[in-house]
Amino acid sequence: MKNKVVIFGVLDTAELAHWYLENDSAYEVIAFTVNQSYLNETSFKGLPVVAFERLEETYPPADFLLFAPMTGVKMNTVRKKIYEEGKCKGYEFISYVSSKATVCQNKIGENCFILEDNTLQPFTEIGNNVVMWSGNHIGHHGKIEDHVFFTSHVVLSGHCHVKERAWFGVNATIRDYITVGEGCLIAMGAVVTKSTEDDGFYMGSPAKKQEKKAMEVY
Ligand SMILES: CC(C)(COP(=O)(O)OP(=O)(O)OC[C@H]1O[C@@H](n2cnc3c(N)ncnc32)[C@H](O)[C@@H]1OP(=O)(O)O)[C@@H](O)C(=O)NCCC(=O)NCCS
């Protein structure tokens, strides 16, 4: 089994990913990679940093795995792009699921970053490239599509369908049987009582659709 991993990034999330993999997984981190235009240092955490554009020359996909747990900036479009570029290069991505998360045989895709104290109830499927920061409740019989980002302490009730690239602020609460539209921004503390439109920005209790301004923040 391949277990040598290259992490995309050299900022906070990459440093955290390195810590979690080194302390709570069977994977061995052997290098970091960033886009050539961000390649300012040749080492990070005592490991080499190489240009993503030429990654396969030093760490070919036949021998090495990739992990790109990135922030959700630009409504998850940047993470989506890097994940898709990694797939085009032929890499298999790992997923990290904390040993302190509660997982009930859920189907979980690749390049997911699922931290401590997440509860994934039975019969909910998680797509590829999904981030769940610490402490979310993910209810039963749900479906979470690719590139979705949960910050912390989100309550997603049972039977919800979350479409691609949705982004949830801290402490958001989603009623059962809701569909959260593609690319939606759900503000911190929002109480979502009805299904949301694609690319909408929702805030408040009960959550109402807002002007687009905040989409520029995330
Ligand atoms: C919704 C959000 C994106 C708005 O960001 P923003 O456009 O920068 O908004 P501002 O901070 O300029 O606030 C604008 C107004 O909305 C209010 N507001 C901001 N966020 C709010 C929220 N979640 N719920 C209710 N009101 C909110 C502010 O108090 C302010 O009100 P005012 O005009 O009466 O003073 C942001 O507040 C949010 O929810 N971010 C998520 C935070 C989070 O989860 N962080 C974890 C990262 S890992």
mmCIF file of C-alpha atoms and ligand atoms in Angstrom:
data_model
loop_
_atom_site.group_PDB
_atom_site.id
_atom_site.type_symbol
_atom_site.label_atom_id
_atom_site.label_comp_id
_atom_site.label_asym_id
_atom_site.label_seq_id
_atom_site.Cartn_x
_atom_site.Cartn_y
_atom_site.Cartn_z
ATOM 1 C CA MET A 1 0.000 0.000 0.000
ATOM 2 C CA LYS A 2 1.267 3.464 -0.892
ATOM 3 C CA ASN A 3 1.516 5.650 2.178
ATOM 4 C CA LYS A 4 3.849 8.487 1.209
ATOM 5 C CA VAL A 5 1.970 11.758 0.876
ATOM 6 C CA VAL A 6 2.701 15.162 -0.618
ATOM 7 C CA ILE A 7 0.656 17.999 0.916
ATOM 8 C CA PHE A 8 -0.452 20.945 -1.206
ATOM 9 C CA GLY A 9 0.248 24.299 0.497
ATOM 10 C CA VAL A 10 2.633 25.789 3.060
ATOM 11 C CA LEU A 11 0.253 27.953 5.090
ATOM 12 C CA ASP A 12 -1.793 27.208 8.225
ATOM 13 C CA THR A 13 -4.032 24.506 6.763
ATOM 14 C CA ALA A 14 -1.066 22.638 5.282
ATOM 15 C CA GLU A 15 0.793 22.883 8.600
ATOM 16 C CA LEU A 16 -2.286 21.498 10.384
ATOM 17 C CA ALA A 17 -2.646 18.712 7.820
ATOM 18 C CA HIS A 18 0.994 17.803 8.420
ATOM 19 C CA TRP A 19 0.389 17.687 12.177
ATOM 20 C CA TYR A 20 -2.741 15.535 11.879
ATOM 21 C CA LEU A 21 -1.140 13.088 9.432
ATOM 22 C CA GLU A 22 2.035 12.766 11.491
ATOM 23 C CA ASN A 23 0.189 12.327 14.801
ATOM 24 C CA ASP A 24 -3.007 10.521 13.840
ATOM 25 C CA SER A 25 -2.576 8.483 10.667
ATOM 26 C CA ALA A 26 -0.505 5.773 9.028
ATOM 27 C CA TYR A 27 0.627 8.179 6.303
ATOM 28 C CA GLU A 28 4.114 9.612 6.009
ATOM 29 C CA VAL A 29 4.382 13.190 4.749
ATOM 30 C CA ILE A 30 7.409 13.457 2.465
ATOM 31 C CA ALA A 31 7.067 16.874 0.798
ATOM 32 C CA PHE A 32 4.927 19.946 0.211
ATOM 33 C CA THR A 33 3.917 21.474 -3.092
ATOM 34 C CA VAL A 34 2.644 24.917 -4.137
ATOM 35 C CA ASN A 35 2.104 26.660 -7.444
ATOM 36 C CA GLN A 36 5.361 27.952 -8.942
ATOM 37 C CA SER A 37 4.310 31.568 -8.375
ATOM 38 C CA TYR A 38 4.065 30.893 -4.590
ATOM 39 C CA LEU A 39 7.347 28.961 -4.376
ATOM 40 C CA ASN A 40 9.336 31.275 -2.110
ATOM 41 C CA GLU A 41 10.976 28.665 0.164
ATOM 42 C CA THR A 42 12.504 25.321 -0.799
ATOM 43 C CA SER A 43 11.675 23.675 2.530
ATOM 44 C CA PHE A 44 8.850 23.652 5.079
ATOM 45 C CA LYS A 45 8.680 21.641 8.323
ATOM 46 C CA GLY A 46 12.101 20.271 7.324
ATOM 47 C CA LEU A 47 10.711 18.782 4.102
ATOM 48 C CA PRO A 48 11.170 19.816 0.453
ATOM 49 C CA VAL A 49 8.717 22.201 -1.240
ATOM 50 C CA VAL A 50 8.365 21.662 -4.992
ATOM 51 C CA ALA A 51 6.388 23.361 -7.768
ATOM 52 C CA PHE A 52 2.970 21.779 -8.315
ATOM 53 C CA GLU A 53 3.353 22.285 -12.060
ATOM 54 C CA ARG A 54 6.320 19.834 -12.039
ATOM 55 C CA LEU A 55 5.336 17.630 -9.085
ATOM 56 C CA GLU A 56 5.119 14.421 -11.105
ATOM 57 C CA GLU A 57 8.814 14.690 -12.112
ATOM 58 C CA THR A 58 9.987 14.200 -8.490
ATOM 59 C CA TYR A 59 6.987 12.511 -6.877
ATOM 60 C CA PRO A 60 5.200 10.501 -9.605
ATOM 61 C CA PRO A 61 1.561 9.521 -9.072
ATOM 62 C CA ALA A 62 2.451 5.836 -9.352
ATOM 63 C CA ASP A 63 4.430 6.050 -6.105
ATOM 64 C CA PHE A 64 3.046 8.982 -4.148
ATOM 65 C CA LEU A 65 -0.303 10.175 -2.862
ATOM 66 C CA LEU A 66 -1.543 13.737 -2.741
ATOM 67 C CA PHE A 67 -3.484 15.704 -0.097
ATOM 68 C CA ALA A 68 -4.812 19.232 -0.719
ATOM 69 C CA PRO A 69 -6.865 20.338 2.292
ATOM 70 C CA MET A 70 -7.281 24.028 1.481
ATOM 71 C CA THR A 71 -9.369 26.922 2.779
ATOM 72 C CA GLY A 72 -12.693 27.732 1.116
ATOM 73 C CA VAL A 73 -11.675 31.067 -0.437
ATOM 74 C CA LYS A 74 -13.574 32.219 -3.528
ATOM 75 C CA MET A 75 -16.447 29.949 -2.577
ATOM 76 C CA ASN A 76 -14.356 26.783 -2.809
ATOM 77 C CA THR A 77 -13.432 27.371 -6.460
ATOM 78 C CA VAL A 78 -9.684 27.459 -5.725
ATOM 79 C CA ARG A 79 -9.766 24.122 -3.852
ATOM 80 C CA LYS A 80 -11.883 22.601 -6.578
ATOM 81 C CA LYS A 81 -9.383 23.688 -9.250
ATOM 82 C CA ILE A 82 -6.354 22.266 -7.425
ATOM 83 C CA TYR A 83 -8.160 18.979 -6.730
ATOM 84 C CA GLU A 84 -9.144 18.652 -10.392
ATOM 85 C CA GLU A 85 -5.613 19.507 -11.555
ATOM 86 C CA GLY A 86 -4.230 16.818 -9.238
ATOM 87 C CA LYS A 87 -6.674 14.296 -10.728
ATOM 88 C CA CYS A 88 -5.629 15.338 -14.259
ATOM 89 C CA LYS A 89 -2.026 14.614 -13.295
ATOM 90 C CA GLY A 90 -3.149 11.105 -12.263
ATOM 91 C CA TYR A 91 -2.842 11.409 -8.480
ATOM 92 C CA GLU A 92 -4.831 9.458 -5.958
ATOM 93 C CA PHE A 93 -5.770 11.714 -3.035
ATOM 94 C CA ILE A 94 -5.942 10.528 0.550
ATOM 95 C CA SER A 95 -8.678 11.518 2.985
ATOM 96 C CA TYR A 96 -7.942 12.229 6.621
ATOM 97 C CA VAL A 97 -10.641 11.358 9.164
ATOM 98 C CA SER A 98 -9.715 12.088 12.770
ATOM 99 C CA SER A 99 -9.619 9.127 15.120
ATOM 100 C CA LYS A 100 -11.675 11.393 17.404
ATOM 101 C CA ALA A 101 -14.523 11.782 14.881
ATOM 102 C CA THR A 102 -17.584 9.552 15.142
ATOM 103 C CA VAL A 103 -18.145 7.851 11.812
ATOM 104 C CA CYS A 104 -20.861 5.258 11.173
ATOM 105 C CA GLN A 105 -19.558 3.392 8.113
ATOM 106 C CA ASN A 106 -20.305 6.450 5.978
ATOM 107 C CA LYS A 107 -19.136 6.459 2.383
ATOM 108 C CA ILE A 108 -16.454 9.191 2.286
ATOM 109 C CA GLY A 109 -14.746 10.380 -0.902
ATOM 110 C CA GLU A 110 -11.110 11.355 -1.427
ATOM 111 C CA ASN A 111 -9.293 14.516 -0.372
ATOM 112 C CA CYS A 112 -11.630 14.985 2.581
ATOM 113 C CA PHE A 113 -10.289 16.610 5.765
ATOM 114 C CA ILE A 114 -12.518 15.631 8.697
ATOM 115 C CA LEU A 115 -11.283 16.823 12.068
ATOM 116 C CA GLU A 116 -12.004 15.918 15.671
ATOM 117 C CA ASP A 117 -15.490 15.782 17.186
ATOM 118 C CA ASN A 118 -17.391 15.588 13.921
ATOM 119 C CA THR A 119 -20.373 13.251 14.181
ATOM 120 C CA LEU A 120 -21.425 11.607 10.929
ATOM 121 C CA GLN A 121 -24.661 9.727 11.465
ATOM 122 C CA PRO A 122 -25.486 6.551 9.513
ATOM 123 C CA PHE A 123 -26.520 6.519 5.841
ATOM 124 C CA THR A 124 -25.060 9.931 4.972
ATOM 125 C CA GLU A 125 -22.665 10.045 2.011
ATOM 126 C CA ILE A 126 -19.780 12.480 1.756
ATOM 127 C CA GLY A 127 -18.374 13.383 -1.669
ATOM 128 C CA ASN A 128 -14.803 14.267 -2.677
ATOM 129 C CA ASN A 129 -12.814 17.275 -1.428
ATOM 130 C CA VAL A 130 -15.079 17.994 1.546
ATOM 131 C CA VAL A 131 -13.685 19.826 4.587
ATOM 132 C CA MET A 132 -15.269 19.457 8.024
ATOM 133 C CA TRP A 133 -13.443 21.503 10.585
ATOM 134 C CA SER A 134 -14.013 20.420 14.202
ATOM 135 C CA GLY A 135 -17.289 19.639 15.918
ATOM 136 C CA ASN A 136 -20.009 19.438 13.243
ATOM 137 C CA HIS A 137 -23.148 17.319 13.524
ATOM 138 C CA ILE A 138 -23.927 15.733 10.161
ATOM 139 C CA GLY A 139 -27.366 14.128 10.361
ATOM 140 C CA HIS A 140 -28.516 10.789 8.977
ATOM 141 C CA HIS A 141 -29.679 9.893 5.439
ATOM 142 C CA GLY A 142 -28.009 12.972 3.950
ATOM 143 C CA LYS A 143 -25.948 13.590 0.848
ATOM 144 C CA ILE A 144 -23.022 15.999 0.733
ATOM 145 C CA GLU A 145 -21.641 16.656 -2.724
ATOM 146 C CA ASP A 146 -18.053 17.506 -3.701
ATOM 147 C CA HIS A 147 -16.017 20.568 -2.567
ATOM 148 C CA VAL A 148 -18.295 21.504 0.367
ATOM 149 C CA PHE A 149 -16.788 23.320 3.388
ATOM 150 C CA PHE A 150 -18.106 23.073 6.965
ATOM 151 C CA THR A 151 -16.359 25.358 9.438
ATOM 152 C CA SER A 152 -17.260 24.377 13.035
ATOM 153 C CA HIS A 153 -20.317 23.438 15.063
ATOM 154 C CA VAL A 154 -22.696 23.359 12.137
ATOM 155 C CA VAL A 155 -25.836 21.303 12.737
ATOM 156 C CA LEU A 156 -26.976 19.685 9.516
ATOM 157 C CA SER A 157 -30.181 17.816 10.350
ATOM 158 C CA GLY A 158 -31.261 14.515 8.828
ATOM 159 C CA HIS A 159 -32.128 13.958 5.153
ATOM 160 C CA CYS A 160 -30.391 17.113 3.907
ATOM 161 C CA HIS A 161 -28.835 17.402 0.447
ATOM 162 C CA VAL A 162 -25.882 19.774 0.227
ATOM 163 C CA LYS A 163 -24.840 20.608 -3.304
ATOM 164 C CA GLU A 164 -21.321 21.289 -4.606
ATOM 165 C CA ARG A 165 -19.193 24.080 -3.124
ATOM 166 C CA ALA A 166 -21.612 25.140 -0.387
ATOM 167 C CA TRP A 167 -19.877 26.899 2.537
ATOM 168 C CA PHE A 168 -21.186 26.918 6.121
ATOM 169 C CA GLY A 169 -20.145 29.479 8.762
ATOM 170 C CA VAL A 170 -19.745 28.542 12.414
ATOM 171 C CA ASN A 171 -22.867 27.523 14.307
ATOM 172 C CA ALA A 172 -25.162 27.456 11.269
ATOM 173 C CA THR A 173 -28.252 25.288 11.770
ATOM 174 C CA ILE A 174 -30.003 23.532 8.899
ATOM 175 C CA ARG A 175 -33.465 22.063 9.251
ATOM 176 C CA ASP A 176 -34.137 18.470 8.177
ATOM 177 C CA TYR A 177 -35.040 17.653 4.523
ATOM 178 C CA ILE A 178 -33.410 20.878 3.256
ATOM 179 C CA THR A 179 -31.499 21.204 -0.011
ATOM 180 C CA VAL A 180 -28.618 23.680 0.190
ATOM 181 C CA GLY A 181 -27.917 25.014 -3.307
ATOM 182 C CA GLU A 182 -24.644 24.812 -5.189
ATOM 183 C CA GLY A 183 -22.118 27.455 -4.147
ATOM 184 C CA CYS A 184 -24.298 28.803 -1.323
ATOM 185 C CA LEU A 185 -22.774 30.851 1.488
ATOM 186 C CA ILE A 186 -24.518 30.163 4.785
ATOM 187 C CA ALA A 187 -23.444 32.802 7.343
ATOM 188 C CA MET A 188 -22.343 32.015 10.888
ATOM 189 C CA GLY A 189 -25.316 31.441 13.148
ATOM 190 C CA ALA A 190 -27.833 31.272 10.278
ATOM 191 C CA VAL A 191 -30.951 29.183 10.880
ATOM 192 C CA VAL A 192 -31.902 27.728 7.511
ATOM 193 C CA THR A 193 -35.562 26.695 7.506
ATOM 194 C CA LYS A 194 -36.144 26.401 3.733
ATOM 195 C CA SER A 195 -34.130 25.086 0.800
ATOM 196 C CA THR A 196 -31.734 27.639 -0.668
ATOM 197 C CA GLU A 197 -31.048 28.786 -4.225
ATOM 198 C CA ASP A 198 -27.776 28.082 -6.037
ATOM 199 C CA ASP A 199 -25.090 30.734 -5.397
ATOM 200 C CA GLY A 200 -27.234 32.407 -2.725
ATOM 201 C CA PHE A 201 -25.957 34.127 0.420
ATOM 202 C CA TYR A 202 -28.139 33.444 3.473
ATOM 203 C CA MET A 203 -27.953 35.045 6.914
ATOM 204 C CA GLY A 204 -30.018 35.443 10.068
ATOM 205 C CA SER A 205 -32.700 33.537 11.961
ATOM 206 C CA PRO A 206 -34.708 32.536 10.071
ATOM 207 C CA ALA A 207 -32.133 32.837 7.292
ATOM 208 C CA LYS A 208 -32.976 35.230 4.474
ATOM 209 C CA LYS A 209 -31.305 35.630 1.106
ATOM 210 C CA GLN A 210 -28.920 38.620 1.128
ATOM 211 C CA GLU A 211 -27.196 40.853 -1.363
ATOM 212 C CA LYS A 212 -24.110 39.308 -2.982
ATOM 213 C CA LYS A 213 -21.512 41.441 -1.152
ATOM 214 C CA ALA A 214 -20.290 38.776 1.287
ATOM 215 C CA MET A 215 -19.619 36.279 -1.523
ATOM 216 C CA GLU A 216 -16.596 38.450 -2.299
ATOM 217 C CA VAL A 217 -15.292 37.786 1.249
ATOM 218 C CA TYR A 218 -15.479 34.024 0.825
HETATM 219 C C1 LIG B 1 -22.003 36.630 6.852
HETATM 220 C C2 LIG B 1 -20.585 37.086 6.719
HETATM 221 C C3 LIG B 1 -19.917 36.376 5.561
HETATM 222 C C4 LIG B 1 -20.663 38.598 6.502
HETATM 223 O O1 LIG B 1 -19.392 39.113 6.351
HETATM 224 P P1 LIG B 1 -19.228 40.664 5.960
HETATM 225 O O2 LIG B 1 -19.869 40.930 4.640
HETATM 226 O O3 LIG B 1 -17.778 40.957 6.121
HETATM 227 O O4 LIG B 1 -20.122 41.395 7.033
HETATM 228 P P2 LIG B 1 -19.720 42.536 8.062
HETATM 229 O O5 LIG B 1 -18.856 41.986 9.124
HETATM 230 O O6 LIG B 1 -19.251 43.718 7.260
HETATM 231 O O7 LIG B 1 -21.127 42.874 8.714
HETATM 232 C C5 LIG B 1 -22.147 43.540 7.998
HETATM 233 C C6 LIG B 1 -23.360 43.605 8.912
HETATM 234 O O8 LIG B 1 -23.939 42.288 9.016
HETATM 235 C C7 LIG B 1 -23.935 41.864 10.402
HETATM 236 N N1 LIG B 1 -23.573 40.438 10.372
HETATM 237 C C8 LIG B 1 -22.415 39.913 9.949
HETATM 238 N N2 LIG B 1 -22.446 38.591 10.029
HETATM 239 C C9 LIG B 1 -23.670 38.273 10.509
HETATM 240 C C10 LIG B 1 -24.288 37.050 10.797
HETATM 241 N N3 LIG B 1 -23.668 35.896 10.582
HETATM 242 N N4 LIG B 1 -25.552 37.065 11.245
HETATM 243 C C11 LIG B 1 -26.201 38.255 11.466
HETATM 244 N N5 LIG B 1 -25.643 39.440 11.199
HETATM 245 C C12 LIG B 1 -24.397 39.459 10.733
HETATM 246 C C13 LIG B 1 -22.895 42.721 11.101
HETATM 247 O O9 LIG B 1 -23.160 42.846 12.469
HETATM 248 C C14 LIG B 1 -23.049 44.027 10.343
HETATM 249 O O10 LIG B 1 -24.189 44.675 10.825
HETATM 250 P P3 LIG B 1 -24.280 46.288 10.860
HETATM 251 O O11 LIG B 1 -24.179 46.740 9.425
HETATM 252 O O12 LIG B 1 -25.619 46.560 11.451
HETATM 253 O O13 LIG B 1 -23.148 46.754 11.692
HETATM 254 C C15 LIG B 1 -19.773 36.794 7.966
HETATM 255 O O14 LIG B 1 -20.184 37.536 9.085
HETATM 256 C C16 LIG B 1 -19.812 35.334 8.360
HETATM 257 O O15 LIG B 1 -20.812 34.740 8.736
HETATM 258 N N6 LIG B 1 -18.633 34.755 8.290
HETATM 259 C C17 LIG B 1 -18.413 33.395 8.683
HETATM 260 C C18 LIG B 1 -17.488 33.374 9.882
HETATM 261 C C19 LIG B 1 -17.003 32.005 10.164
HETATM 262 O O16 LIG B 1 -17.749 31.053 10.190
HETATM 263 N N7 LIG B 1 -15.704 31.915 10.342
HETATM 264 C C20 LIG B 1 -15.063 30.664 10.514
HETATM 265 C C21 LIG B 1 -13.942 30.626 9.534
HETATM 266 S S1 LIG B 1 -13.027 29.146 9.715
#
